[in-house]
Coordinates of C-alpha atoms and ligand atoms in Angstrom, one line a residue:
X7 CA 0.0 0.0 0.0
X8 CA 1.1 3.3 -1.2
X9 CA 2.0 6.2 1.5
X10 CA -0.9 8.3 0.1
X11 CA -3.0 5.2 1.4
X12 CA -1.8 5.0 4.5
X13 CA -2.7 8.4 5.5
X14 CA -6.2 8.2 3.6
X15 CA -6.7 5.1 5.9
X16 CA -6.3 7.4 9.0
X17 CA -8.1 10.1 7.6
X18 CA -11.2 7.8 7.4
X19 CA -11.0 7.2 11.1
X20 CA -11.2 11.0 12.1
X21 CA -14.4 11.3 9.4
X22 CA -16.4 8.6 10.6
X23 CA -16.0 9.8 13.9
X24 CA -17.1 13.0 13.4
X25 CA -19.6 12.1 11.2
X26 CA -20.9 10.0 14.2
X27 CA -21.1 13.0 16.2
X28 CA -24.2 14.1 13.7
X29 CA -25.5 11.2 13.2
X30 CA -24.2 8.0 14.6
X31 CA -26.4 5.1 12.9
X32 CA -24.9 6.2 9.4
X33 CA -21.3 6.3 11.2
X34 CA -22.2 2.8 12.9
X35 CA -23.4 1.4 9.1
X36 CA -20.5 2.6 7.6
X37 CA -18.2 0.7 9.7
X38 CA -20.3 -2.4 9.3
X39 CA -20.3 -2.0 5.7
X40 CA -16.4 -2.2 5.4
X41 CA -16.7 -5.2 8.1
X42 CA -19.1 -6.9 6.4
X43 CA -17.3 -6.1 3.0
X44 CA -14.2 -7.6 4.4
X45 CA -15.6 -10.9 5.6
X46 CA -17.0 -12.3 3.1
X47 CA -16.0 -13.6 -0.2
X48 CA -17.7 -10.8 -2.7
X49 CA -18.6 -12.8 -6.4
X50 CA -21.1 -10.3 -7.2
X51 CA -20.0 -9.7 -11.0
X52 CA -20.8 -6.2 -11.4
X53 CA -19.0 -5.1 -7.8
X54 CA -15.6 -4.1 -7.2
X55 CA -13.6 -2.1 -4.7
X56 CA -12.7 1.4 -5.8
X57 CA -9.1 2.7 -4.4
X58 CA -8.8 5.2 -1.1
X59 CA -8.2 8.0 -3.4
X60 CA -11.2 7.4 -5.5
X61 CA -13.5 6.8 -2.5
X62 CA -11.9 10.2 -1.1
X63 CA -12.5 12.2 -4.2
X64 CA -16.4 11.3 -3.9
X65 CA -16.6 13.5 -0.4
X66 CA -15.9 16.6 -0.9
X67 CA -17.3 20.2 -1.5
X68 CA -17.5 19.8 -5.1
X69 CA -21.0 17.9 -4.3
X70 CA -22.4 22.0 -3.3
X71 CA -21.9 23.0 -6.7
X72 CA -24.9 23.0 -9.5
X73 CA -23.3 23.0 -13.2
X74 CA -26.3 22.0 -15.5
X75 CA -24.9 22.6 -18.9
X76 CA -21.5 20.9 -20.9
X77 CA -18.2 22.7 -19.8
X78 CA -17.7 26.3 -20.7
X79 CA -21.9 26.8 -21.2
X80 CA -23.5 26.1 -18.5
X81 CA -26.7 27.4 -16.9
X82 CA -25.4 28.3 -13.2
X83 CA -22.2 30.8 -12.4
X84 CA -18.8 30.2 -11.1
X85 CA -18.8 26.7 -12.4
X86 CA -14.5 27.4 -13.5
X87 CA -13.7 24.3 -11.5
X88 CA -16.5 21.7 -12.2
X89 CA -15.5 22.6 -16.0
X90 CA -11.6 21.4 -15.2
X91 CA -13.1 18.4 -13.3
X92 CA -15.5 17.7 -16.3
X93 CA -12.7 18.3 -19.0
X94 CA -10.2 16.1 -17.0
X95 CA -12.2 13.1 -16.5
X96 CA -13.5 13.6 -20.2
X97 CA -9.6 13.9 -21.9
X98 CA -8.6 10.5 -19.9
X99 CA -11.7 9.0 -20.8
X100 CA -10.8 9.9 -25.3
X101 CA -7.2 8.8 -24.2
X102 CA -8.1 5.9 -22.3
X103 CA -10.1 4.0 -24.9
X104 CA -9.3 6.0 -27.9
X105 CA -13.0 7.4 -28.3
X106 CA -13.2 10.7 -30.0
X107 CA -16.0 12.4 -27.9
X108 CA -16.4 11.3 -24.3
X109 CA -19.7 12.4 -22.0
X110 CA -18.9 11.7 -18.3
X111 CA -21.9 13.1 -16.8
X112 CA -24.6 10.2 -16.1
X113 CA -25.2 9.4 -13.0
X114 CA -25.3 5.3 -13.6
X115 CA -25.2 2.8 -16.2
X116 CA -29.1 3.1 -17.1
X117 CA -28.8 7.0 -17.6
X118 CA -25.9 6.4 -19.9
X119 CA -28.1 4.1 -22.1
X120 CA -31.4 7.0 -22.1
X121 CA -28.5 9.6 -23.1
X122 CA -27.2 7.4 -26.4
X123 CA -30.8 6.6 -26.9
X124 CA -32.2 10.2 -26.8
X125 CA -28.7 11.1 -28.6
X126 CA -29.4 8.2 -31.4
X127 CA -32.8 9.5 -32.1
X128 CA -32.1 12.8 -32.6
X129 CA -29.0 12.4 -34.8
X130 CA -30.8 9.7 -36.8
X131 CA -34.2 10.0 -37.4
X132 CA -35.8 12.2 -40.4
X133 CA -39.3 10.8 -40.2
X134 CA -42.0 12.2 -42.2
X135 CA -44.0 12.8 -38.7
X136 CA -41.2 15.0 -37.6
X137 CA -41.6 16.7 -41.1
X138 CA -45.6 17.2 -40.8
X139 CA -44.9 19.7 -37.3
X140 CA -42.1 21.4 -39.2
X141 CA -39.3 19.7 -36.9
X142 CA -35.9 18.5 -38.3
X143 CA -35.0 16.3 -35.3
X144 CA -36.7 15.5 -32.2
X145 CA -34.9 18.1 -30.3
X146 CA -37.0 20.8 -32.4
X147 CA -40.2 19.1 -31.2
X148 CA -42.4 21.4 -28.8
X149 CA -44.6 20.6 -26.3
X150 CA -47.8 20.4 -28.9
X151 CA -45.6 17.9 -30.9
X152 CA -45.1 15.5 -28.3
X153 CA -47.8 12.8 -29.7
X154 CA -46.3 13.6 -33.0
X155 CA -43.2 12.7 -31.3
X156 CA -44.4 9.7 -29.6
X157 CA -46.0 8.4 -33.5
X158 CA -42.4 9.2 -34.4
X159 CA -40.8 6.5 -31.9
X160 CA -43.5 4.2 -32.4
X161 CA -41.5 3.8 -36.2
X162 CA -38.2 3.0 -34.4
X163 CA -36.7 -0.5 -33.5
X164 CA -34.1 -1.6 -31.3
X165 CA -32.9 -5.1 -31.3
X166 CA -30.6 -6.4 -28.5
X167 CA -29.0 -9.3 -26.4
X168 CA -32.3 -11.1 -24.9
X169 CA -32.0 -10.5 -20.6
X170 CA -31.9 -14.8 -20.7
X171 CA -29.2 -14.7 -22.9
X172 CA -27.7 -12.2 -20.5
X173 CA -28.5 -9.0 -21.8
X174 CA -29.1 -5.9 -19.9
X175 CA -33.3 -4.5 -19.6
X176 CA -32.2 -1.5 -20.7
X177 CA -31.7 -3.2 -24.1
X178 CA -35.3 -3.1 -25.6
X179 CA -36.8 -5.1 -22.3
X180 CA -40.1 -4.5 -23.0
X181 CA -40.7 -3.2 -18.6
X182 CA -37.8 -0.5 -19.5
X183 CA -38.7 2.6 -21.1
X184 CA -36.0 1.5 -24.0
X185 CA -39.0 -1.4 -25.0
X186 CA -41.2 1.0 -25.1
X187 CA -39.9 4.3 -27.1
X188 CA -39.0 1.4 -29.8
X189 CA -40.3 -1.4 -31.2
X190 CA -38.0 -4.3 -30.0
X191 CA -36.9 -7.4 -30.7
X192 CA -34.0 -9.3 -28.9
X193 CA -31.1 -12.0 -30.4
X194 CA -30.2 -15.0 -28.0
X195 CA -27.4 -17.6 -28.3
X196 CA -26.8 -20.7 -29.8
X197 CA -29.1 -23.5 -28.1
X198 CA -26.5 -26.1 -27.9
X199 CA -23.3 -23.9 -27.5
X200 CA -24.4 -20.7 -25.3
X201 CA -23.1 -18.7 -27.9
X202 CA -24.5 -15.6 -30.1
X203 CA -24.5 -16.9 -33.5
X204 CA -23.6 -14.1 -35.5
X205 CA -25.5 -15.7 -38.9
X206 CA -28.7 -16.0 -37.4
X207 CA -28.0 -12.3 -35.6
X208 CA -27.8 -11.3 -39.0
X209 CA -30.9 -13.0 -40.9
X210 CA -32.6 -11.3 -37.9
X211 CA -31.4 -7.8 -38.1
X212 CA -32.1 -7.7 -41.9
X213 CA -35.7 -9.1 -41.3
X214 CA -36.2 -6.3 -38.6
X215 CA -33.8 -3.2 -39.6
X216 CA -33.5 -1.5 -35.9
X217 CA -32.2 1.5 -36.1
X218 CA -30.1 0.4 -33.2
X219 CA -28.2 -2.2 -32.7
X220 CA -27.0 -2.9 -29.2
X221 CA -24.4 -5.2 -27.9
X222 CA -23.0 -6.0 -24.4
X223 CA -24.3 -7.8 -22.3
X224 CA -24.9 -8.4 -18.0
X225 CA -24.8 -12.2 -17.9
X226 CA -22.7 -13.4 -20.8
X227 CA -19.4 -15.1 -20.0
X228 CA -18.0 -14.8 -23.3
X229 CA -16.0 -12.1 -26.1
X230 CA -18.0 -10.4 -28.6
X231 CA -16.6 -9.4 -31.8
X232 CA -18.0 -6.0 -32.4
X233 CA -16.0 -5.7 -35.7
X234 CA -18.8 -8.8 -36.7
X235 CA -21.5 -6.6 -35.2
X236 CA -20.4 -3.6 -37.0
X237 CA -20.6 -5.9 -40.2
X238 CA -23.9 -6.6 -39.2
X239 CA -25.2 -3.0 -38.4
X240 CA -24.1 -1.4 -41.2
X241 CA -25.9 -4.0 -43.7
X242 CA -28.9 -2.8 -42.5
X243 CA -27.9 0.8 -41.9
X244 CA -28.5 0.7 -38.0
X245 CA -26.1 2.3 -35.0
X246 CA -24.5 0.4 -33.4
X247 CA -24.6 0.6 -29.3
X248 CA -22.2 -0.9 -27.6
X249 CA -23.0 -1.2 -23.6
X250 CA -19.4 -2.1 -22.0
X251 CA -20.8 -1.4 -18.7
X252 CA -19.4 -4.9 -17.2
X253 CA -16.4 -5.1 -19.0
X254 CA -15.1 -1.8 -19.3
X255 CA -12.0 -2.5 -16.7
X256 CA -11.3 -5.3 -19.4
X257 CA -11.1 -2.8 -22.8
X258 CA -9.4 -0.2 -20.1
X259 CA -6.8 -2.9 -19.9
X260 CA -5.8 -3.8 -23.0
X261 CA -7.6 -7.5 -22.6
X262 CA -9.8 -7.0 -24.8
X263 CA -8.3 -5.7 -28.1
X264 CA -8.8 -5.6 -31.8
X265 CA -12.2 -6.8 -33.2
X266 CA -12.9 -7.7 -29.0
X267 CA -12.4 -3.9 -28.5
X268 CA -15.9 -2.3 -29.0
X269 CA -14.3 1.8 -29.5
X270 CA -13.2 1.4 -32.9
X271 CA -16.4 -0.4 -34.0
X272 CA -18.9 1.1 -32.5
X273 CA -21.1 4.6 -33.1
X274 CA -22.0 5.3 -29.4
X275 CA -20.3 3.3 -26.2
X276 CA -22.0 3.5 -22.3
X277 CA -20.7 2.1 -19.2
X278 CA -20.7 2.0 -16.1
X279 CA -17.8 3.0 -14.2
X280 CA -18.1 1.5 -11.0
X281 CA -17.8 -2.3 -12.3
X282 CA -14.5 -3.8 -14.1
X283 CA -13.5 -0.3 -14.5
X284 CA -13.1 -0.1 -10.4
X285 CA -14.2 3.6 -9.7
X286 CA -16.5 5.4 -8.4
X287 CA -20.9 4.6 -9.1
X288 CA -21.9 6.6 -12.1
X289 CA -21.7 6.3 -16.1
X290 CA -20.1 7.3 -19.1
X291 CA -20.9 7.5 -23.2
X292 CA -18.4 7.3 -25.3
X293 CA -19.5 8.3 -29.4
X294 CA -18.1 9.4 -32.4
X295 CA -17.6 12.8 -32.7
X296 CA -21.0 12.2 -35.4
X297 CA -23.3 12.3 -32.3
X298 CA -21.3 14.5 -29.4
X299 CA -23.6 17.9 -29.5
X300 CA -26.6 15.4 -29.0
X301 CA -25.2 13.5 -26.6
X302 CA -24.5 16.9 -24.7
X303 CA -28.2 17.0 -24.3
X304 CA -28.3 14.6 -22.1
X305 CA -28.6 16.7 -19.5
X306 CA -31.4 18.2 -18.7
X307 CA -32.8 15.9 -21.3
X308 CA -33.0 12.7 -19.4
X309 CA -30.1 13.5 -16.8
X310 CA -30.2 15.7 -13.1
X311 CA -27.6 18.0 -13.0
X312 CA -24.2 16.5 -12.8
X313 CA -22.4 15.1 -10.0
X314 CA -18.8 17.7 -9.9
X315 CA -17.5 15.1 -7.0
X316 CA -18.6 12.4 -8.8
X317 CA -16.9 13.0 -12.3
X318 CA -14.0 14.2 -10.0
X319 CA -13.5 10.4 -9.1
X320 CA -14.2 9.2 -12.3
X321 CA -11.0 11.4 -13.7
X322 CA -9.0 9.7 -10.5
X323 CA -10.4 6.3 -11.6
X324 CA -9.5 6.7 -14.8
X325 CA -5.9 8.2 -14.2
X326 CA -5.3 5.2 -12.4
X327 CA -7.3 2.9 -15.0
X328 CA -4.7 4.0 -17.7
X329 CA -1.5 2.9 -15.6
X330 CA 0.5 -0.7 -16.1
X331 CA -0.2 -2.4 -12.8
X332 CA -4.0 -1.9 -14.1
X333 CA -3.1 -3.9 -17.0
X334 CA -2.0 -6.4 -15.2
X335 CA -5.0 -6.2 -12.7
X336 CA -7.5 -6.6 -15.7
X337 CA -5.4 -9.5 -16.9
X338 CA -5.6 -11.2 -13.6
X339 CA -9.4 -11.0 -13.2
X340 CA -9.6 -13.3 -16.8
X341 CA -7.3 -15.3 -16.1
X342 CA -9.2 -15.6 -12.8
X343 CA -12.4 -16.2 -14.0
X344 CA -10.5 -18.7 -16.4
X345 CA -9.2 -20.4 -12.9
X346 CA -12.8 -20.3 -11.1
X347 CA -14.1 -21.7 -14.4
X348 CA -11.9 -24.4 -14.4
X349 CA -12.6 -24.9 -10.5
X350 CA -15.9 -25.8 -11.5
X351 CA -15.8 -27.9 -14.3
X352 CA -13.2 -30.2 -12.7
X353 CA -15.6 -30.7 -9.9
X354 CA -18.4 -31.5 -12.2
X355 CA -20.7 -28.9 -12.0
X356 CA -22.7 -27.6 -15.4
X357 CA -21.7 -23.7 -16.6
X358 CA -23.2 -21.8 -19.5
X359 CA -21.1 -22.0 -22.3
X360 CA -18.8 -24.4 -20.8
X361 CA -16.7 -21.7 -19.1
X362 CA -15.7 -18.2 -19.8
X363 CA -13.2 -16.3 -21.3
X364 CA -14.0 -12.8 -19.7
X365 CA -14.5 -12.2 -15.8
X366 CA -17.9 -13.7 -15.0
X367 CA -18.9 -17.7 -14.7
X368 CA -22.4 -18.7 -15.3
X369 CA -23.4 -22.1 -13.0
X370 CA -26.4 -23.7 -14.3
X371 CA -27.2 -24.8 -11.1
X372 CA -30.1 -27.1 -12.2
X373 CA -27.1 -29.4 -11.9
X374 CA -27.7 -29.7 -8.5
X375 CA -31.4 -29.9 -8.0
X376 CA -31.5 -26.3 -7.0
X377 CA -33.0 -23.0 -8.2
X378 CA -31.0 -20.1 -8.7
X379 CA -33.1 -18.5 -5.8
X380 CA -31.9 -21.4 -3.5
X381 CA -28.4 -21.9 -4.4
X382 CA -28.0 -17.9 -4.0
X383 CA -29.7 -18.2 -0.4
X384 CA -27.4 -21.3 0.8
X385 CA -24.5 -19.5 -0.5
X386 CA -24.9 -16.6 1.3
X387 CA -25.8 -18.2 4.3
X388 CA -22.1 -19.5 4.3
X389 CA -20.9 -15.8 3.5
X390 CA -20.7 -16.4 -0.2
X391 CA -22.0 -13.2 -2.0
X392 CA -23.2 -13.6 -5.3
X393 CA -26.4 -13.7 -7.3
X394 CA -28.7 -15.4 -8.9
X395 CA -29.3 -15.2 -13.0
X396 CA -31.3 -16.6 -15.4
X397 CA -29.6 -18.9 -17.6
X398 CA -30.8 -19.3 -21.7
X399 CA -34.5 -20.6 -22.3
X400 CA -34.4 -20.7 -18.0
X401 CA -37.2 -23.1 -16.9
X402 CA -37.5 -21.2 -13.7
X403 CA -38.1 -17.9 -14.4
X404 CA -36.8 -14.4 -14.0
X405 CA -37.2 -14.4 -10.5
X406 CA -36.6 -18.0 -8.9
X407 CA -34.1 -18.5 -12.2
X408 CA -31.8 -21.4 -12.7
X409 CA -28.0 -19.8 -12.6
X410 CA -25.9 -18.4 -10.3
X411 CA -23.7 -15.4 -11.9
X412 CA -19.8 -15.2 -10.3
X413 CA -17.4 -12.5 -10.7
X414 CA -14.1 -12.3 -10.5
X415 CA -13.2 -8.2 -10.5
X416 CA -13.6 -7.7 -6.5
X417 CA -11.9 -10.6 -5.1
X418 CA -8.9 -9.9 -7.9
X419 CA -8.7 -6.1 -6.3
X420 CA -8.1 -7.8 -3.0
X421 CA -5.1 -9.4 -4.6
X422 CA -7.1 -13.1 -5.2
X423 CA -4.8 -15.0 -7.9
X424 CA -5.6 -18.3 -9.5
X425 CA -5.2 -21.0 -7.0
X426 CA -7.3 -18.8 -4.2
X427 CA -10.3 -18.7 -7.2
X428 CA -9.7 -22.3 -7.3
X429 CA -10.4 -22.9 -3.7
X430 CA -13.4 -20.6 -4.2
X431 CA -15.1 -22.9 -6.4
X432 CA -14.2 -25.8 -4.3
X433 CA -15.8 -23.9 -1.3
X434 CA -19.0 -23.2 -3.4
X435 CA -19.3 -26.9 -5.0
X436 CA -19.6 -28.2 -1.1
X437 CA -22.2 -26.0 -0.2
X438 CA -24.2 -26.6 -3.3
X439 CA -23.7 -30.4 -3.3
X440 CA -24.7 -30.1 0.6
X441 CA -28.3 -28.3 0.0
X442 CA -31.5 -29.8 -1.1
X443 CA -34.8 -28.1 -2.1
X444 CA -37.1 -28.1 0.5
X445 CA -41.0 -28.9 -0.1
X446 CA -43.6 -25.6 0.4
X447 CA -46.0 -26.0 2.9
X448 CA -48.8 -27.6 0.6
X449 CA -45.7 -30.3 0.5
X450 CA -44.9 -29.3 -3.3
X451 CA -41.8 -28.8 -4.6
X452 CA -40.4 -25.8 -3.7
X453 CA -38.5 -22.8 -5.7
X454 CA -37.6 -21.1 -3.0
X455 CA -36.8 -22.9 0.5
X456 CA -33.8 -25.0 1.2
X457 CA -32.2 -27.0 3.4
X458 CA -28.0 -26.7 3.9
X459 CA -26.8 -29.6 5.6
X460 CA -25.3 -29.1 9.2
X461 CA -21.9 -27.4 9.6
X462 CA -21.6 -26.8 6.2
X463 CA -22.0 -23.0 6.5
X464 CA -19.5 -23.0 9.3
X465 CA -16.8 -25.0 7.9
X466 CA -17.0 -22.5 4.7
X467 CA -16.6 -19.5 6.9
X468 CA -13.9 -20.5 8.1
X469 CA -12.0 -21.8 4.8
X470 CA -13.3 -18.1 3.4
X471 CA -11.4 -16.1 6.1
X472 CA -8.5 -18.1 5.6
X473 CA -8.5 -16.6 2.3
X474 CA -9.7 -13.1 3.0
X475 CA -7.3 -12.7 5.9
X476 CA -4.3 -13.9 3.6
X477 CA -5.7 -10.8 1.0
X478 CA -6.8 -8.4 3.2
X479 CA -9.4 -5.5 2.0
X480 CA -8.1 -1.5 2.8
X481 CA -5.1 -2.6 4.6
X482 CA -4.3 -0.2 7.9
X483 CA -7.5 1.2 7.7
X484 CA -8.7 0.9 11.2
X485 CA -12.2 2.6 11.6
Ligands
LIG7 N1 -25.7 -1.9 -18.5 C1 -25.3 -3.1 -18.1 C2 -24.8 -4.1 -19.2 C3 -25.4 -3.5 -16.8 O1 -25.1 -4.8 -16.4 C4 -25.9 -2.6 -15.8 C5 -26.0 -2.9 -14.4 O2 -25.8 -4.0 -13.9 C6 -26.3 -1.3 -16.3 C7 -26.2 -1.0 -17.6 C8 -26.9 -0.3 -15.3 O3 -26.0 0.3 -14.5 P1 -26.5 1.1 -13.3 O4 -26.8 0.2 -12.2 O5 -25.3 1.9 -12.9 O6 -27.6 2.0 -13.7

């Protein structure tokens, strides 16, 4: 740990104490948070553990200031400092990922998506409804011609990864507002492999024609080729959307390159920035230079004012995001996902696809008798944390589902390698292997209640702290 660590970890003890001094029960959960967080073994694919400094930069005065606008126009004075904080976090966002326009204000992953939506819209669509109320684009429209405007959408289609196939709802589900400003229709994978077959991705596309395209995913353990999906939206003239959200960290560091690397390929990137990418919560869109003064729209179109503190730990996420040793972080968590993968299928137990080559494992937990609802439950009960998923053409459901979704980013940030992810999946085989379903009270078959045999909860506590102890979380922070 670097000196600048060591004296952030004593500066947290002084905070929380005063902070306790105004209100104690949010001191007293804070503590419990980070002791909670260090005890148990966190798989939850889309969690991570920012660094001291980027935690820091998220408290500070720079939360006071409203800056509704882009930098240099915005709509509130004395905003010289948010607009370096904006501009900073913007230039090593370009630099980091090679984009040509970055937008760093959305709050989280979801806003990101409404911003390249409502930016795709505008820069795209010439529809003879627009025409009729004398609009070019739909950020002409006035209030009158908002059922115009509504008509207008109701022409638009957006086709993307199915949520079973491990797509994200924000990617035409038809409960998210994205299903419903377009007609939708999703692509799956592969029956028999797991995979997305590209040629049947592309029959489809050219059946449908969306107008957007979207890739990425929330659940899928595999590469995409966006140079393939680039192929595929330009022979039907859509935009393509690429959502790295979950594997930014891994395009940050250089894993994923060439035709794996969505920046070159796609129109408009989002993400998240809190995931892989291992800063602070909040999102990003990444576009062409074709679609930036749309994108800038974004607030107050769909977005609150922006967060100054917040894109102020984005630029110190992404500083560090663009250094060697995160290179070699975001190599470790594939290769560790390749380890936990391998963990599993040695001992036998079913994953979608038949492994991974990103940072997330998909168990098919059907294997085992078990619902995804139940084998999530029993794991946590024996301080495993991750969560269940539905698993392609799931016979359980969105809610009870049949998979369990594992990922490797957090644990690697503790300093995790290979043979600790093996042990892992060793840990998580004996607790599944050691529950069994238990029967509702009308005596059918239940979805939900289990039954984890005696002592096994106990005995994987204590192989997990072994581990966590050997890799601890914050070192020398002392709350
Ligand atoms: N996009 C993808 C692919 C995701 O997996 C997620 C969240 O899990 C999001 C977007 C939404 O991110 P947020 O929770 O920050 O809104």
């Amino acid at each position: 740990m670097s000196n600048v660590n060591a004296e952030l970890a004593s500066a947290y003890k002084t905070i929380l104490d005063v902070v306790g001094r105004t209100e104690p029960r949010i001191a007293d959960a804070t503590r419990q948070e980070l002791t909670d967080q260090r005890g148990s073994l966190k798989l939850i694919a889309s969690e991570n553990y920012a660094s001291l400094p980027v935690l820091a930069t998220m408290g500070t005065w720079l939360s006071d200031k409203y800056a509704e606008g882009t930098v240099g126009h915005r709509f509130y004075a004395g905003c010289q400092n948010v607009d370096t904080v904006e501009s900073v976090a913007a230039e090593h966002a370009r630099e980091l990922f090679g984009a040509e326009y970055a937008y760093v204000q959305p709050h989280s992953g979801i806003d990101a998506n409404l911003v390249a939506y409502w930016a795709i819209l505008a820069n795209r669509v010439e529809s003879p409804a627009l025409e009729q109320v004398g609009a070019k684009t739909v950020n002409d429209l006035t209030e009158e011609d908002w059922e115009a405007l509504r008509r207008a959408f109701g022409e638009q289609r957006i086709m993307g990864m199915s949520l079973d196939a491990g797509g994200h709802l924000t990617h035409g589900f038809r409960h998210n507002i994205s299903g419903k400003m377009f007609h939708q229709r999703s692509y799956g994978t592969d029956p028999e492999t797991g995979l997305i077959d590209y040629d049947a991705l592309a029959a489809s596309a050219k059946e449908f024609k969306p107008l957007i395209l979207v890739a990425g995913y929330s659940a899928y353990p595999r590469r995409v080729n966006f140079a393939r999906m680039r192929e595929i939206a330009d022979s039907v003239g859509a935009v393509l959307m690429v959502d790295m959200a979950h594997f930014a960290g891994l395009v940050a560091g250089k894993v994923f390159t060439g035709d794996e690397n969505p920046v070159p390929h796609a129109h408009v990137v989002t993400t998240t920035t809190h995931k892989s990418l291992r800063g602070p919560r909040g999102g990003m869109v990444l576009a062409t230079k074709e679609f930036a003064a749309d994108i800038d729209r974004g607030c107050p179109m769909v977005l609150g004012g922006p967060l100054a503190h917040m894109m102020a730990a984005k630029a110190v996420a992404l500083a560090e995001a663009r250094t060697t040793e995160f290179q070699t972080y975001a190599q470790n968590v594939a290769d560790n996902a390749k380890a936990l993968a391998d963990g599993f299928l040695k001992r036998g137990t079913r994953l979608v696809t038949g492994g991974t080559d990103n940072h997330l494992v998909l168990l098919d937990v059907t294997s085992y008798g078990l619902t995804g609802r139940q084998a999530e439950s029993a794991l946590i009960d024996a301080g495993v944390i991750s969560n269940r998923n539905s698993i392609p053409q799931d016979p359980n459901g969105a809610w009870y589902t049949s998979g369990v979704r594992l990922g490797t980013p957090a644990l690697t940030s503790r300093g995790f390698g290979a043979d600790d992810f093996d042990r892992v999946a060793e840990l998580i085989v004996d607790v599944l292997s050691n529950t069994t379903p238990a029967a509702t009270s009308t005596g059918a078959p239940g979805k939900a209640k289990y039954v984890l045999a005696d002592g096994v909860a106990d005995r994987t506590k204590a192989a997990a702290a072994e581990l966590l102890d050997a890799h601890p979380l914050y070192p020398g922070l002392e709350l």
